[in-house]
PDB file of C-alpha atoms in Angstrom:
ATOM      1  CA  UNK A 668      43.870 -41.871  16.402  1.00 59.00           C
ATOM      2  CA  UNK A 669      44.440 -38.796  14.363  1.00 62.00           C
ATOM      3  CA  UNK A 670      46.250 -39.031  11.057  1.00 63.00           C
ATOM      4  CA  UNK A 671      49.430 -36.950  10.952  1.00 62.00           C
ATOM      5  CA  UNK A 672      49.457 -34.073   8.472  1.00 59.00           C
ATOM      6  CA  UNK A 673      52.197 -34.334   5.944  1.00 56.00           C
ATOM      7  CA  UNK A 674      54.940 -31.839   6.579  1.00 54.00           C
ATOM      8  CA  UNK A 675      55.930 -29.468   3.854  1.00 50.00           C
ATOM      9  CA  UNK A 676      59.273 -30.116   2.256  1.00 49.00           C
ATOM     10  CA  UNK A 677      61.991 -27.844   3.589  1.00 46.00           C
ATOM     11  CA  UNK A 678      62.752 -24.855   1.468  1.00 45.00           C
ATOM     12  CA  UNK A 679      65.582 -25.808  -0.882  1.00 45.00           C
ATOM     13  CA  UNK A 680      66.525 -22.251  -1.368  1.00 42.00           C
ATOM     14  CA  UNK A 681      67.926 -20.834   1.870  1.00 49.00           C
ATOM     15  CA  UNK A 682      68.430 -17.160   1.370  1.00 51.00           C
ATOM     16  CA  UNK A 683      67.840 -15.213  -1.787  1.00 64.00           C
ATOM     17  CA  UNK A 684      68.328 -16.780  -5.227  1.00 67.00           C
ATOM     18  CA  UNK A 685      71.227 -15.423  -7.100  1.00 79.00           C
ATOM     19  CA  UNK A 686      71.013 -15.451 -10.909  1.00 81.00           C
ATOM     20  CA  UNK A 687      73.879 -15.598 -13.420  1.00 85.00           C
ATOM     21  CA  UNK A 688      73.177 -12.042 -14.530  1.00 84.00           C
ATOM     22  CA  UNK A 689      73.566 -10.852 -10.883  1.00 85.00           C
ATOM     23  CA  UNK A 690      76.789 -12.871 -10.486  1.00 83.00           C
ATOM     24  CA  UNK A 691      78.218 -11.130 -13.581  1.00 79.00           C
ATOM     25  CA  UNK A 692      77.733  -7.753 -11.889  1.00 82.00           C
ATOM     26  CA  UNK A 693      74.248  -6.714 -13.020  1.00 88.00           C
ATOM     27  CA  UNK A 694      72.506  -6.432 -16.327  1.00 90.00           C
ATOM     28  CA  UNK A 695      74.872  -4.013 -18.060  1.00 92.00           C
ATOM     29  CA  UNK A 696      77.945  -6.205 -17.423  1.00 92.00           C
ATOM     30  CA  UNK A 697      75.886  -9.379 -18.289  1.00 92.00           C
ATOM     31  CA  UNK A 698      74.761  -7.782 -21.603  1.00 94.00           C
ATOM     32  CA  UNK A 699      78.424  -6.742 -22.389  1.00 95.00           C
ATOM     33  CA  UNK A 700      79.427 -10.334 -21.787  1.00 94.00           C
ATOM     34  CA  UNK A 701      76.775 -11.649 -24.167  1.00 96.00           C
ATOM     35  CA  UNK A 702      77.677  -8.970 -26.675  1.00 97.00           C
ATOM     36  CA  UNK A 703      81.422 -10.019 -26.513  1.00 97.00           C
ATOM     37  CA  UNK A 704      80.477 -13.683 -27.044  1.00 97.00           C
ATOM     38  CA  UNK A 705      78.489 -12.717 -30.078  1.00 98.00           C
ATOM     39  CA  UNK A 706      81.270 -10.544 -31.400  1.00 97.00           C
ATOM     40  CA  UNK A 707      83.778 -13.377 -31.105  1.00 97.00           C
ATOM     41  CA  UNK A 708      81.459 -15.595 -33.281  1.00 97.00           C
ATOM     42  CA  UNK A 709      82.471 -16.285 -36.811  1.00 97.00           C
ATOM     43  CA  UNK A 710      78.888 -15.282 -37.743  1.00 97.00           C
ATOM     44  CA  UNK A 711      79.160 -11.720 -36.386  1.00 97.00           C
ATOM     45  CA  UNK A 712      81.033 -10.019 -39.205  1.00 97.00           C
ATOM     46  CA  UNK A 713      77.981  -8.843 -41.259  1.00 97.00           C
ATOM     47  CA  UNK A 714      76.516  -7.164 -38.156  1.00 98.00           C
ATOM     48  CA  UNK A 715      79.618  -5.331 -36.778  1.00 97.00           C
ATOM     49  CA  UNK A 716      78.825  -2.010 -38.528  1.00 97.00           C
ATOM     50  CA  UNK A 717      75.750  -0.239 -39.883  1.00 97.00           C
ATOM     51  CA  UNK A 718      74.685  -1.506 -43.333  1.00 97.00           C
ATOM     52  CA  UNK A 719      75.660   0.912 -46.055  1.00 97.00           C
ATOM     53  CA  UNK A 720      72.923   0.245 -48.637  1.00 97.00           C
ATOM     54  CA  UNK A 721      74.564   2.659 -51.217  1.00 96.00           C
ATOM     55  CA  UNK A 722      77.959   0.880 -51.094  1.00 96.00           C
ATOM     56  CA  UNK A 723      76.261  -2.529 -51.260  1.00 95.00           C
ATOM     57  CA  UNK A 724      73.842  -1.649 -54.002  1.00 96.00           C
ATOM     58  CA  UNK A 725      70.759  -2.327 -51.826  1.00 96.00           C
ATOM     59  CA  UNK A 726      68.315   0.268 -53.310  1.00 96.00           C
ATOM     60  CA  UNK A 727      65.359  -1.179 -51.378  1.00 97.00           C
ATOM     61  CA  UNK A 728      67.055  -1.612 -48.082  1.00 97.00           C
ATOM     62  CA  UNK A 729      65.112   1.130 -46.268  1.00 97.00           C
ATOM     63  CA  UNK A 730      61.848   0.042 -47.777  1.00 97.00           C
ATOM     64  CA  UNK A 731      62.242  -3.353 -46.031  1.00 97.00           C
ATOM     65  CA  UNK A 732      64.311  -2.435 -42.963  1.00 97.00           C
ATOM     66  CA  UNK A 733      62.475   0.423 -41.193  1.00 97.00           C
ATOM     67  CA  UNK A 734      64.714   0.549 -38.137  1.00 98.00           C
ATOM     68  CA  UNK A 735      68.243  -0.467 -38.874  1.00 98.00           C
ATOM     69  CA  UNK A 736      70.425  -1.925 -36.038  1.00 98.00           C
ATOM     70  CA  UNK A 737      74.054  -3.187 -35.774  1.00 98.00           C
ATOM     71  CA  UNK A 738      76.566  -4.293 -33.112  1.00 98.00           C
ATOM     72  CA  UNK A 739      78.505  -1.070 -33.086  1.00 98.00           C
ATOM     73  CA  UNK A 740      75.324   0.869 -32.249  1.00 98.00           C
ATOM     74  CA  UNK A 741      74.376  -1.662 -29.578  1.00 98.00           C
ATOM     75  CA  UNK A 742      77.808  -1.415 -28.033  1.00 97.00           C
ATOM     76  CA  UNK A 743      77.689   2.434 -28.102  1.00 97.00           C
ATOM     77  CA  UNK A 744      74.347   2.234 -26.305  1.00 97.00           C
ATOM     78  CA  UNK A 745      75.842  -0.134 -23.641  1.00 96.00           C
ATOM     79  CA  UNK A 746      78.923   2.090 -23.238  1.00 95.00           C
ATOM     80  CA  UNK A 747      77.003   5.329 -22.912  1.00 95.00           C
ATOM     81  CA  UNK A 748      74.314   3.766 -20.654  1.00 94.00           C
ATOM     82  CA  UNK A 749      71.605   4.768 -23.152  1.00 96.00           C
ATOM     83  CA  UNK A 750      69.439   1.837 -22.282  1.00 95.00           C
ATOM     84  CA  UNK A 751      67.045   2.660 -19.479  1.00 94.00           C
ATOM     85  CA  UNK A 752      65.918  -0.961 -19.000  1.00 94.00           C
ATOM     86  CA  UNK A 753      69.046  -2.666 -20.094  1.00 92.00           C
ATOM     87  CA  UNK A 754      67.804  -6.263 -20.157  1.00 91.00           C
ATOM     88  CA  UNK A 755      64.801  -5.506 -22.220  1.00 95.00           C
ATOM     89  CA  UNK A 756      66.129  -2.893 -24.586  1.00 97.00           C
ATOM     90  CA  UNK A 757      69.425  -4.688 -25.267  1.00 97.00           C
ATOM     91  CA  UNK A 758      67.593  -7.836 -26.119  1.00 97.00           C
ATOM     92  CA  UNK A 759      65.177  -5.935 -28.293  1.00 98.00           C
ATOM     93  CA  UNK A 760      68.034  -4.386 -30.226  1.00 98.00           C
ATOM     94  CA  UNK A 761      69.909  -7.612 -30.735  1.00 98.00           C
ATOM     95  CA  UNK A 762      66.729  -9.374 -31.943  1.00 98.00           C
ATOM     96  CA  UNK A 763      65.877  -6.360 -34.197  1.00 98.00           C
ATOM     97  CA  UNK A 764      69.339  -6.461 -35.798  1.00 98.00           C
ATOM     98  CA  UNK A 765      69.012 -10.270 -36.481  1.00 98.00           C
ATOM     99  CA  UNK A 766      65.415 -10.134 -37.614  1.00 98.00           C
ATOM    100  CA  UNK A 767      66.217  -7.261 -40.001  1.00 98.00           C
ATOM    101  CA  UNK A 768      68.831  -9.553 -41.568  1.00 98.00           C
ATOM    102  CA  UNK A 769      66.394 -12.451 -41.845  1.00 98.00           C
ATOM    103  CA  UNK A 770      63.587 -10.288 -43.264  1.00 97.00           C
ATOM    104  CA  UNK A 771      65.769  -8.626 -45.876  1.00 98.00           C
ATOM    105  CA  UNK A 772      67.722 -11.707 -46.997  1.00 97.00           C
ATOM    106  CA  UNK A 773      66.125 -14.933 -48.216  1.00 96.00           C
ATOM    107  CA  UNK A 774      66.646 -18.202 -46.449  1.00 97.00           C
ATOM    108  CA  UNK A 775      69.767 -19.841 -47.830  1.00 96.00           C
ATOM    109  CA  UNK A 776      71.520 -16.491 -48.292  1.00 97.00           C
ATOM    110  CA  UNK A 777      74.796 -16.489 -46.286  1.00 98.00           C
ATOM    111  CA  UNK A 778      73.728 -13.295 -44.376  1.00 97.00           C
ATOM    112  CA  UNK A 779      70.413 -14.947 -43.424  1.00 98.00           C
ATOM    113  CA  UNK A 780      72.278 -18.120 -42.191  1.00 98.00           C
ATOM    114  CA  UNK A 781      74.784 -15.876 -40.154  1.00 98.00           C
ATOM    115  CA  UNK A 782      71.770 -14.257 -38.528  1.00 98.00           C
ATOM    116  CA  UNK A 783      70.148 -17.552 -37.745  1.00 98.00           C
ATOM    117  CA  UNK A 784      73.371 -18.850 -36.097  1.00 98.00           C
ATOM    118  CA  UNK A 785      73.936 -15.684 -34.136  1.00 98.00           C
ATOM    119  CA  UNK A 786      70.409 -15.661 -32.978  1.00 98.00           C
ATOM    120  CA  UNK A 787      70.786 -19.155 -31.669  1.00 98.00           C
ATOM    121  CA  UNK A 788      73.927 -18.244 -29.792  1.00 98.00           C
ATOM    122  CA  UNK A 789      72.296 -15.146 -28.393  1.00 97.00           C
ATOM    123  CA  UNK A 790      69.190 -17.095 -27.195  1.00 96.00           C
ATOM    124  CA  UNK A 791      71.407 -19.650 -25.500  1.00 95.00           C
ATOM    125  CA  UNK A 792      73.486 -17.056 -23.694  1.00 94.00           C
ATOM    126  CA  UNK A 793      70.325 -15.040 -22.801  1.00 94.00           C
ATOM    127  CA  UNK A 794      68.650 -18.186 -21.278  1.00 93.00           C
ATOM    128  CA  UNK A 795      71.800 -18.901 -19.334  1.00 90.00           C
ATOM    129  CA  UNK A 796      71.707 -15.406 -17.748  1.00 88.00           C
ATOM    130  CA  UNK A 797      68.394 -16.301 -16.143  1.00 85.00           C
ATOM    131  CA  UNK A 798      69.526 -19.469 -14.509  1.00 85.00           C
ATOM    132  CA  UNK A 799      70.060 -19.396 -10.762  1.00 80.00           C
ATOM    133  CA  UNK A 800      73.716 -19.743  -9.890  1.00 75.00           C
ATOM    134  CA  UNK A 801      72.754 -22.831  -7.895  1.00 74.00           C
ATOM    135  CA  UNK A 802      71.530 -24.522 -11.040  1.00 70.00           C
ATOM    136  CA  UNK A 803      74.976 -24.326 -12.671  1.00 66.00           C
ATOM    137  CA  UNK A 804      77.308 -27.262 -12.357  1.00 67.00           C
ATOM    138  CA  UNK A 805      79.626 -26.659  -9.287  1.00 64.00           C
ATOM    139  CA  UNK A 806      82.777 -26.116 -11.497  1.00 57.00           C
ATOM    140  CA  UNK A 807      81.021 -23.267 -13.328  1.00 53.00           C
ATOM    141  CA  UNK A 808      79.420 -21.901 -10.207  1.00 48.00           C
ATOM    142  CA  UNK A 809      82.724 -21.541  -8.305  1.00 47.00           C
ATOM    143  CA  UNK A 810      84.889 -20.421 -11.228  1.00 44.00           C
ATOM    144  CA  UNK A 811      82.564 -17.831 -12.794  1.00 45.00           C
ATOM    145  CA  UNK A 812      83.758 -14.301 -12.337  1.00 47.00           C
ATOM    146  CA  UNK A 813      82.706 -11.180 -14.061  1.00 47.00           C
ATOM    147  CA  UNK A 814      84.624 -10.880 -17.320  1.00 46.00           C
ATOM    148  CA  UNK A 815      87.145  -8.206 -17.721  1.00 45.00           C
ATOM    149  CA  UNK A 816      86.185  -5.395 -20.130  1.00 46.00           C
ATOM    150  CA  UNK A 817      87.065  -6.350 -23.614  1.00 49.00           C
ATOM    151  CA  UNK A 818      88.100  -4.262 -26.525  1.00 47.00           C
ATOM    152  CA  UNK A 819      85.522  -2.316 -28.459  1.00 48.00           C
ATOM    153  CA  UNK A 820      84.346  -3.752 -31.783  1.00 46.00           C
ATOM    154  CA  UNK A 821      86.917  -4.050 -34.531  1.00 46.00           C
ATOM    155  CA  UNK A 822      87.413  -0.920 -36.513  1.00 44.00           C
ATOM    156  CA  UNK A 823      87.931  -1.300 -40.209  1.00 42.00           C
ATOM    157  CA  UNK A 824      90.406   0.813 -42.004  1.00 42.00           C
ATOM    158  CA  UNK A 825      88.355   2.835 -44.503  1.00 39.00           C
TER     159      UNK A 825
END
């Protein structure tokens, strides 16, 4: 008597896998969604505009921060489609902005702590974009629609 070969388990994914970033309408819209969540965070205010070292008395700012980045610049790049590889370049700019703040400010400084909190939020949202839609709870999977375009970053009256 011959021993029966074990049958492979049926493929659990029938059809192509759809990821959250695809469900949101592609990388640009997914990045705008992450950007908007970051902008709504109470920790975003120090990053909404470019740092003005003269106004803030930060004489050594450009010695420490070689490539400044801020949320207004990131949003402008998204709006003008300046990113060639949106997912990689958007992520790199967000991390640059937050790492700049953590490199310039010391741990315990409020700006440093805002950067840490915003980075945590960003990484959670970024990780979520890479989940398959099927991995989401059914309530989220069925109710998730691309978000409507939101207002541009707050303008200060100068």
